[in-house]
C-alpha positions as a LaTeX table, in Angstrom:
\begin{tabular}{lrrr}
\hline
Residue & $x$ (\AA) & $y$ (\AA) & $z$ (\AA) \\
\hline
Met1 & 14.27 & 97.14 & 46.94 \\
Lys2 & 17.96 & 97.46 & 47.75 \\
Tyr3 & 20.88 & 96.86 & 45.42 \\
Arg4 & 24.53 & 95.84 & 45.43 \\
Thr5 & 27.29 & 95.51 & 42.86 \\
Ile6 & 28.62 & 92.19 & 41.61 \\
Gly7 & 31.97 & 92.08 & 39.83 \\
Thr8 & 35.05 & 94.24 & 40.35 \\
Asp9 & 35.84 & 95.46 & 36.83 \\
Pro10 & 33.81 & 98.58 & 35.94 \\
Ala11 & 33.58 & 97.27 & 32.38 \\
Thr12 & 31.65 & 94.14 & 33.42 \\
Ser13 & 30.31 & 94.76 & 36.94 \\
Arg14 & 26.56 & 95.03 & 37.39 \\
Glu15 & 24.22 & 96.48 & 40.00 \\
Val16 & 21.65 & 93.89 & 41.03 \\
Ser17 & 18.83 & 93.65 & 43.54 \\
Val18 & 19.69 & 92.06 & 46.90 \\
Leu19 & 17.05 & 89.41 & 46.23 \\
Ser20 & 17.52 & 87.20 & 43.17 \\
Leu21 & 14.62 & 85.28 & 41.64 \\
Gly22 & 15.09 & 81.63 & 40.76 \\
Ala23 & 13.40 & 80.40 & 37.59 \\
Met24 & 14.26 & 76.71 & 38.01 \\
Leu25 & 10.74 & 75.31 & 37.71 \\
Met26 & 9.38 & 77.90 & 35.31 \\
Gly27 & 8.30 & 76.29 & 32.05 \\
Thr28 & 7.88 & 72.86 & 33.60 \\
Gln29 & 6.29 & 72.52 & 37.05 \\
Thr30 & 5.21 & 76.19 & 37.09 \\
Asp31 & 3.07 & 76.95 & 34.05 \\
Glu32 & 3.75 & 79.86 & 31.72 \\
Glu33 & 0.92 & 82.11 & 32.89 \\
Thr34 & 1.94 & 81.79 & 36.54 \\
Ser35 & 5.62 & 82.15 & 35.69 \\
Phe36 & 5.01 & 85.35 & 33.74 \\
Ala37 & 2.94 & 86.77 & 36.62 \\
Ile38 & 5.75 & 86.03 & 39.11 \\
Leu39 & 8.39 & 87.54 & 36.83 \\
Asp40 & 6.26 & 90.64 & 36.22 \\
Arg41 & 5.69 & 91.17 & 39.93 \\
Tyr42 & 9.39 & 90.71 & 40.69 \\
Val43 & 10.38 & 93.40 & 38.19 \\
Glu44 & 7.55 & 95.69 & 39.36 \\
Ala45 & 9.01 & 95.46 & 42.88 \\
Gly46 & 12.45 & 96.49 & 41.66 \\
Gly47 & 13.98 & 93.04 & 41.20 \\
Thr48 & 16.73 & 92.90 & 38.59 \\
Phe49 & 18.56 & 89.57 & 39.08 \\
Ile50 & 17.07 & 86.34 & 37.65 \\
Asp51 & 18.71 & 82.91 & 37.88 \\
Thr52 & 18.39 & 79.84 & 35.66 \\
Ser53 & 20.47 & 77.00 & 34.15 \\
Asp54 & 20.77 & 75.10 & 30.89 \\
Asn55 & 19.61 & 71.91 & 32.64 \\
Tyr56 & 16.45 & 73.28 & 34.32 \\
Ala57 & 14.36 & 71.29 & 34.80 \\
Phe58 & 15.37 & 68.04 & 33.08 \\
Trp59 & 14.12 & 65.85 & 35.95 \\
Ile60 & 10.50 & 67.00 & 35.63 \\
Asn61 & 9.70 & 65.65 & 32.18 \\
Gly62 & 12.74 & 63.49 & 31.46 \\
Thr63 & 14.33 & 65.97 & 29.03 \\
Gln64 & 17.81 & 67.51 & 28.85 \\
Gly65 & 16.51 & 70.76 & 30.33 \\
Gly66 & 16.43 & 74.20 & 28.78 \\
Glu67 & 12.74 & 74.83 & 29.45 \\
Ser68 & 13.46 & 77.54 & 32.02 \\
Glu69 & 15.82 & 79.44 & 29.72 \\
Ala70 & 13.34 & 79.17 & 26.85 \\
Leu71 & 10.51 & 80.54 & 29.01 \\
Leu72 & 12.66 & 83.46 & 30.12 \\
Gly73 & 13.39 & 84.16 & 26.46 \\
Arg74 & 9.67 & 84.26 & 25.64 \\
Trp75 & 9.01 & 86.49 & 28.66 \\
Arg76 & 11.81 & 88.89 & 27.70 \\
Arg77 & 10.52 & 89.23 & 24.15 \\
Ser78 & 6.87 & 89.66 & 25.18 \\
Arg79 & 7.72 & 92.34 & 27.76 \\
Gly80 & 10.47 & 94.14 & 25.86 \\
Ile81 & 13.00 & 93.29 & 28.58 \\
Gly82 & 16.55 & 94.42 & 27.81 \\
Ser83 & 19.84 & 94.79 & 29.63 \\
Glu84 & 18.19 & 96.34 & 32.70 \\
Ile85 & 17.49 & 92.81 & 33.97 \\
Val86 & 20.55 & 90.70 & 34.77 \\
Ile87 & 20.04 & 87.03 & 33.90 \\
Ala88 & 22.45 & 84.43 & 35.23 \\
Thr89 & 22.62 & 80.93 & 33.84 \\
Lys90 & 24.80 & 77.86 & 34.38 \\
Leu91 & 26.36 & 75.09 & 32.34 \\
Gly92 & 28.16 & 71.85 & 33.08 \\
Ala93 & 25.32 & 69.75 & 34.51 \\
Arg94 & 23.10 & 69.26 & 31.47 \\
Pro95 & 22.47 & 65.58 & 30.66 \\
Leu96 & 23.84 & 64.57 & 27.28 \\
Ala97 & 20.67 & 62.66 & 26.44 \\
Ala98 & 17.03 & 62.82 & 27.46 \\
Gly99 & 16.17 & 60.43 & 30.25 \\
Thr100 & 19.71 & 60.40 & 31.65 \\
His101 & 21.31 & 62.30 & 34.54 \\
Tyr102 & 24.30 & 64.61 & 34.89 \\
Leu103 & 25.79 & 62.37 & 37.59 \\
Asp104 & 26.73 & 59.75 & 35.01 \\
Asn105 & 26.09 & 61.47 & 31.67 \\
Gly106 & 26.69 & 65.18 & 32.13 \\
Glu107 & 28.09 & 67.67 & 29.63 \\
Gly108 & 31.05 & 68.66 & 31.82 \\
Leu109 & 33.26 & 71.74 & 31.57 \\
Ser110 & 35.46 & 71.18 & 28.53 \\
Ala111 & 36.33 & 74.16 & 26.32 \\
Arg112 & 34.04 & 72.79 & 23.60 \\
Val113 & 31.09 & 72.40 & 25.97 \\
Ile114 & 31.64 & 75.87 & 27.42 \\
Arg115 & 31.63 & 77.39 & 23.93 \\
Glu116 & 28.71 & 75.40 & 22.51 \\
Ser117 & 26.47 & 75.28 & 25.59 \\
Ser118 & 26.85 & 78.99 & 26.33 \\
Ala119 & 25.84 & 79.78 & 22.75 \\
Ala120 & 22.79 & 77.52 & 23.07 \\
Ser121 & 21.81 & 79.20 & 26.35 \\
Ala122 & 22.13 & 82.66 & 24.79 \\
Asp123 & 19.89 & 81.52 & 21.94 \\
Arg124 & 17.20 & 80.17 & 24.28 \\
Leu125 & 17.35 & 83.34 & 26.40 \\
Gly126 & 17.27 & 85.55 & 23.32 \\
Val127 & 20.36 & 87.55 & 24.30 \\
Asp128 & 23.57 & 88.48 & 22.52 \\
Lys129 & 25.52 & 88.49 & 25.78 \\
Ile130 & 25.03 & 86.37 & 28.91 \\
Asp131 & 25.27 & 88.65 & 31.94 \\
Leu132 & 26.59 & 85.99 & 34.35 \\
Leu133 & 27.63 & 82.44 & 33.53 \\
Tyr134 & 28.35 & 79.84 & 36.22 \\
Ala135 & 30.24 & 76.58 & 36.17 \\
His136 & 27.35 & 74.57 & 37.65 \\
Ile137 & 29.22 & 71.61 & 39.12 \\
Glu138 & 32.83 & 70.39 & 39.15 \\
Asp139 & 34.18 & 68.34 & 36.26 \\
Pro140 & 37.14 & 66.29 & 37.56 \\
Ala141 & 37.63 & 64.76 & 34.09 \\
Thr142 & 38.60 & 68.10 & 32.52 \\
Pro143 & 41.80 & 69.92 & 33.51 \\
Ile144 & 41.05 & 73.11 & 35.43 \\
Glu145 & 43.31 & 74.99 & 33.01 \\
Glu146 & 41.06 & 74.07 & 30.08 \\
Thr147 & 37.93 & 75.16 & 31.95 \\
Val148 & 39.50 & 78.45 & 33.04 \\
Glu149 & 40.60 & 79.26 & 29.50 \\
Gly150 & 37.25 & 78.26 & 28.05 \\
Phe151 & 35.34 & 80.60 & 30.33 \\
Gly152 & 37.92 & 83.37 & 30.01 \\
Glu153 & 37.67 & 83.36 & 26.23 \\
Leu154 & 33.93 & 84.01 & 26.44 \\
Val155 & 34.53 & 87.15 & 28.48 \\
Lys156 & 37.36 & 88.22 & 26.21 \\
Asp157 & 35.18 & 87.96 & 23.09 \\
Gly158 & 32.29 & 89.78 & 24.76 \\
Thr159 & 29.70 & 86.99 & 24.77 \\
Val160 & 29.70 & 86.75 & 28.59 \\
Gly161 & 29.98 & 89.51 & 31.18 \\
Leu162 & 30.74 & 87.90 & 34.55 \\
Leu163 & 31.80 & 84.40 & 35.59 \\
Gly164 & 30.79 & 82.37 & 38.62 \\
Ala165 & 31.06 & 78.94 & 40.20 \\
Ser166 & 28.49 & 76.82 & 41.99 \\
Asn167 & 28.87 & 73.55 & 43.89 \\
His168 & 32.69 & 73.57 & 43.88 \\
Trp169 & 35.09 & 72.98 & 46.74 \\
Ser170 & 36.55 & 76.33 & 47.76 \\
Trp171 & 40.12 & 75.14 & 47.04 \\
Arg172 & 39.12 & 74.47 & 43.44 \\
Val173 & 37.55 & 77.93 & 43.11 \\
Glu174 & 40.73 & 79.52 & 44.45 \\
Arg175 & 42.93 & 77.46 & 42.12 \\
Ala176 & 40.79 & 78.46 & 39.13 \\
Arg177 & 40.90 & 82.13 & 40.12 \\
Asn178 & 44.69 & 82.03 & 40.47 \\
Leu179 & 45.08 & 80.34 & 37.09 \\
Ala180 & 42.84 & 82.94 & 35.45 \\
Ala181 & 44.79 & 85.80 & 37.00 \\
Ala182 & 48.11 & 84.31 & 35.91 \\
Arg183 & 46.84 & 84.08 & 32.32 \\
Gly184 & 45.31 & 87.55 & 32.31 \\
Leu185 & 41.81 & 86.10 & 31.99 \\
Ala186 & 38.56 & 86.87 & 33.78 \\
Gly187 & 37.93 & 84.54 & 36.71 \\
Tyr188 & 35.05 & 83.55 & 38.95 \\
Glu189 & 33.59 & 86.55 & 40.78 \\
Val190 & 30.22 & 85.17 & 41.93 \\
Leu191 & 29.75 & 82.05 & 44.04 \\
Gln192 & 26.40 & 80.26 & 44.31 \\
Tyr193 & 25.93 & 77.74 & 47.12 \\
Arg194 & 23.18 & 76.38 & 49.30 \\
His195 & 23.11 & 78.58 & 52.39 \\
Ser196 & 20.59 & 79.49 & 55.05 \\
Tyr197 & 20.33 & 80.43 & 58.72 \\
Leu198 & 20.20 & 76.89 & 60.07 \\
Arg199 & 23.59 & 75.22 & 59.98 \\
Pro200 & 23.79 & 71.78 & 58.36 \\
Arg201 & 26.38 & 69.11 & 59.02 \\
Thr202 & 28.63 & 69.40 & 55.98 \\
Asp203 & 30.19 & 65.96 & 56.45 \\
Val204 & 27.05 & 64.10 & 55.34 \\
Pro205 & 27.88 & 62.44 & 51.97 \\
His206 & 26.48 & 64.12 & 48.87 \\
Asp207 & 25.67 & 62.88 & 45.37 \\
Leu208 & 28.55 & 64.99 & 44.05 \\
Ser209 & 31.11 & 63.92 & 46.65 \\
His210 & 31.47 & 61.16 & 49.21 \\
His211 & 33.48 & 63.65 & 51.32 \\
Gly212 & 30.41 & 65.71 & 52.16 \\
Gln213 & 28.15 & 68.57 & 51.16 \\
Ile214 & 30.12 & 70.10 & 48.30 \\
Gly215 & 27.32 & 72.50 & 47.38 \\
Thr216 & 26.74 & 73.83 & 50.90 \\
Ala217 & 28.39 & 77.01 & 52.15 \\
Gly218 & 30.24 & 75.71 & 55.18 \\
Ala219 & 32.70 & 77.57 & 57.38 \\
Asp220 & 35.52 & 77.25 & 54.85 \\
Leu221 & 33.54 & 78.73 & 51.96 \\
Leu222 & 32.01 & 81.49 & 54.11 \\
Gly223 & 35.42 & 82.43 & 55.47 \\
Tyr224 & 36.83 & 82.50 & 51.94 \\
Ala225 & 34.05 & 84.84 & 50.76 \\
Asp226 & 34.44 & 87.05 & 53.83 \\
Glu227 & 38.18 & 87.48 & 53.22 \\
Asn228 & 37.62 & 88.30 & 49.55 \\
Pro229 & 35.13 & 91.19 & 49.41 \\
Gly230 & 35.36 & 91.25 & 45.63 \\
Leu231 & 33.48 & 87.95 & 45.57 \\
Ala232 & 29.67 & 87.98 & 45.65 \\
Leu233 & 27.89 & 85.10 & 47.38 \\
Val234 & 24.45 & 83.99 & 46.15 \\
Ala235 & 22.53 & 81.59 & 48.41 \\
Tyr236 & 20.23 & 79.03 & 46.84 \\
Thr237 & 17.48 & 77.27 & 48.82 \\
Pro238 & 17.71 & 79.95 & 51.56 \\
Leu239 & 14.30 & 78.99 & 52.96 \\
Leu240 & 15.11 & 75.25 & 52.87 \\
Ser241 & 12.26 & 74.42 & 50.50 \\
Gly242 & 9.63 & 75.52 & 53.00 \\
Gly243 & 11.19 & 73.72 & 55.95 \\
Tyr244 & 11.07 & 76.72 & 58.28 \\
Thr245 & 7.28 & 76.95 & 58.21 \\
Arg246 & 5.81 & 73.73 & 56.81 \\
Ala247 & 5.46 & 70.55 & 58.83 \\
Asp248 & 5.23 & 68.53 & 55.60 \\
Lys249 & 8.71 & 69.74 & 54.55 \\
Pro250 & 11.03 & 68.19 & 57.17 \\
Phe251 & 14.71 & 69.09 & 57.29 \\
Gly252 & 17.20 & 66.55 & 56.03 \\
Ala253 & 19.47 & 64.42 & 58.20 \\
Glu254 & 22.22 & 67.05 & 58.02 \\
Phe255 & 20.15 & 69.32 & 60.30 \\
Asp256 & 19.66 & 66.66 & 62.96 \\
His257 & 21.89 & 68.13 & 65.66 \\
Pro258 & 21.41 & 70.18 & 68.88 \\
Gly259 & 22.05 & 73.53 & 67.20 \\
Thr260 & 18.96 & 73.36 & 65.00 \\
Pro261 & 16.25 & 73.82 & 67.68 \\
Arg262 & 18.29 & 76.58 & 69.35 \\
Arg263 & 18.52 & 78.56 & 66.14 \\
Gln264 & 14.85 & 77.91 & 65.41 \\
Glu265 & 13.96 & 79.43 & 68.77 \\
Ala266 & 16.13 & 82.49 & 68.07 \\
Leu267 & 14.33 & 82.93 & 64.75 \\
Arg268 & 10.92 & 82.76 & 66.41 \\
Gln269 & 11.97 & 85.32 & 69.01 \\
Val270 & 13.22 & 87.82 & 66.42 \\
Ala271 & 10.16 & 87.26 & 64.24 \\
Ala272 & 7.92 & 88.06 & 67.21 \\
Glu273 & 9.91 & 91.23 & 67.98 \\
Thr274 & 9.81 & 92.51 & 64.41 \\
Gly275 & 6.32 & 91.38 & 63.43 \\
Ala276 & 7.90 & 89.70 & 60.41 \\
Thr277 & 7.60 & 86.08 & 59.35 \\
Val278 & 10.33 & 83.57 & 60.12 \\
Asn279 & 11.11 & 83.36 & 56.40 \\
Gln280 & 11.55 & 87.13 & 56.20 \\
Val281 & 13.91 & 87.11 & 59.18 \\
Val282 & 16.04 & 84.42 & 57.51 \\
Leu283 & 16.31 & 86.44 & 54.30 \\
Ala284 & 17.06 & 89.70 & 56.14 \\
Trp285 & 19.76 & 87.94 & 58.20 \\
Leu286 & 21.42 & 86.74 & 55.00 \\
Ile287 & 21.23 & 90.10 & 53.21 \\
Gly288 & 22.77 & 92.08 & 56.05 \\
Gly289 & 25.18 & 89.49 & 57.40 \\
Arg290 & 28.88 & 88.85 & 57.06 \\
Pro291 & 29.61 & 88.03 & 54.38 \\
Ala292 & 26.65 & 89.81 & 52.79 \\
Val293 & 24.60 & 87.34 & 50.79 \\
Ile294 & 22.17 & 87.64 & 47.89 \\
Pro295 & 19.38 & 85.14 & 48.64 \\
Leu296 & 18.06 & 83.29 & 45.60 \\
Ile297 & 14.34 & 82.99 & 46.22 \\
Gly298 & 11.90 & 80.67 & 44.53 \\
Ala299 & 8.16 & 81.18 & 44.27 \\
Ser300 & 5.23 & 79.20 & 42.92 \\
Ser301 & 2.79 & 82.11 & 43.29 \\
Val302 & 2.80 & 85.90 & 43.44 \\
Thr303 & 1.63 & 85.75 & 47.06 \\
Gln304 & 4.61 & 83.60 & 48.01 \\
Leu305 & 6.92 & 85.96 & 46.16 \\
Asp306 & 5.51 & 89.01 & 47.96 \\
Glu307 & 6.41 & 87.54 & 51.36 \\
Ser308 & 10.03 & 87.19 & 50.29 \\
Leu309 & 10.19 & 90.62 & 48.64 \\
Ala310 & 9.19 & 92.29 & 51.91 \\
Ala311 & 12.38 & 90.95 & 53.52 \\
Ala312 & 14.46 & 93.46 & 51.53 \\
Asp313 & 13.00 & 96.23 & 53.71 \\
Leu314 & 13.47 & 94.42 & 57.02 \\
Asp315 & 16.41 & 95.88 & 58.94 \\
Leu316 & 17.43 & 93.81 & 61.96 \\
Thr317 & 18.90 & 95.61 & 64.97 \\
Asp318 & 22.39 & 94.86 & 66.26 \\
Asp319 & 20.84 & 93.10 & 69.27 \\
Gln320 & 18.65 & 90.94 & 67.05 \\
Arg321 & 21.60 & 89.98 & 64.89 \\
Ala322 & 23.66 & 89.21 & 67.98 \\
Leu323 & 20.90 & 86.91 & 69.23 \\
Leu324 & 20.67 & 85.10 & 65.93 \\
Asp325 & 24.44 & 84.80 & 65.52 \\
Ser326 & 25.03 & 83.52 & 69.04 \\
Ala327 & 22.56 & 80.63 & 68.86 \\
His328 & 24.52 & 77.38 & 68.50 \\
\hline
\end{tabular}
C-alpha cells in the first residue's frame, strides 16, 4: 500500500492510504459478516481510510440512514480499532423522516444541524473525534457564513479534525474557504466528487442542479484542485459501478459521446501491456495523475476488494500515461 497526507496543518493532517474504502452499503445491502470480512482484509492490506455518511443507506430500507456508521462502530469495537484508521463521514443529506428523501426533506447545513448531526455520527461510530467531516451536498437555504462557522467551531473545539466538501460547485467551495480564512477558522481541505477515467458530459441535468452534474469532477473542479495542492481530491464511483467490465451495467447518457470508445480502447491497450485488469488501470491512472486522486473503492466481496487493492502497486509508465491522457 502507498500513502499520502491530507490536510495542511500538522496539528490536524493525517496520513492515509491512496485507496479509500467506501462503506455505503455496509449494514444494509451488504450483511455484517461480509462487511466485517471486507473491512478486515482492507486493514490487513494496509488500508487506513474508510468513508461513510450519516444518511447511508436510507434508500435501501426506507430509513433515515445511519446503518453504515453504526456497523463501523460495531466493527471498531470488536476489533479494537483506534485512531490508526481514519474514518470520514458526511452530513447534510440525511432525510428528516423515514420514508422521505433529502431532495425535498433533507437536514441541510445549518449550524444546529452541523452540531447535532456530527455528535450523532460520532456516537454511532463510537469515536470522540471525527477524523474528517464533509458537507455532503449544498444547502442553498442556509447562508454560507453560517455553514462555515458551524463547521469551523467543530474543529476549534476538537470534535472534528479535518473538513471537506462533496457535491458542491467549485465557486461555492472557494467562497467557503475564503470566508473561513477571513474568520480564522478551519476550511474545507478535502473534496469528494464522482471522478473516473472516462469523461462524462457535465451539462446533463442532475437531481441536485438543473445546470448539470454538480457532483462530477469536471474541468473546472479538476483545475481548481490542481492549482491548490493543499487540497486533497477523493473520487467516488471511480469504476462507474462496474461499467468498465460488466455488460449489464451500461454507462449513463452523459457518457454517450465519441470520446468514450476512444478512451475505452486506450484502457484496453494499457491493460494488455501491463497484464492488469481494466479496473486496475483506471485506479492506477487516478492515483498517479494530475491532480493526484484518492479513489474511493466499493466492494461487495473480499475477492472484488483484492482486485482494487492490487492497483496501488501498479505503476504506469510515462508512455502509458501519455496514451491514456491523449485519448479524446
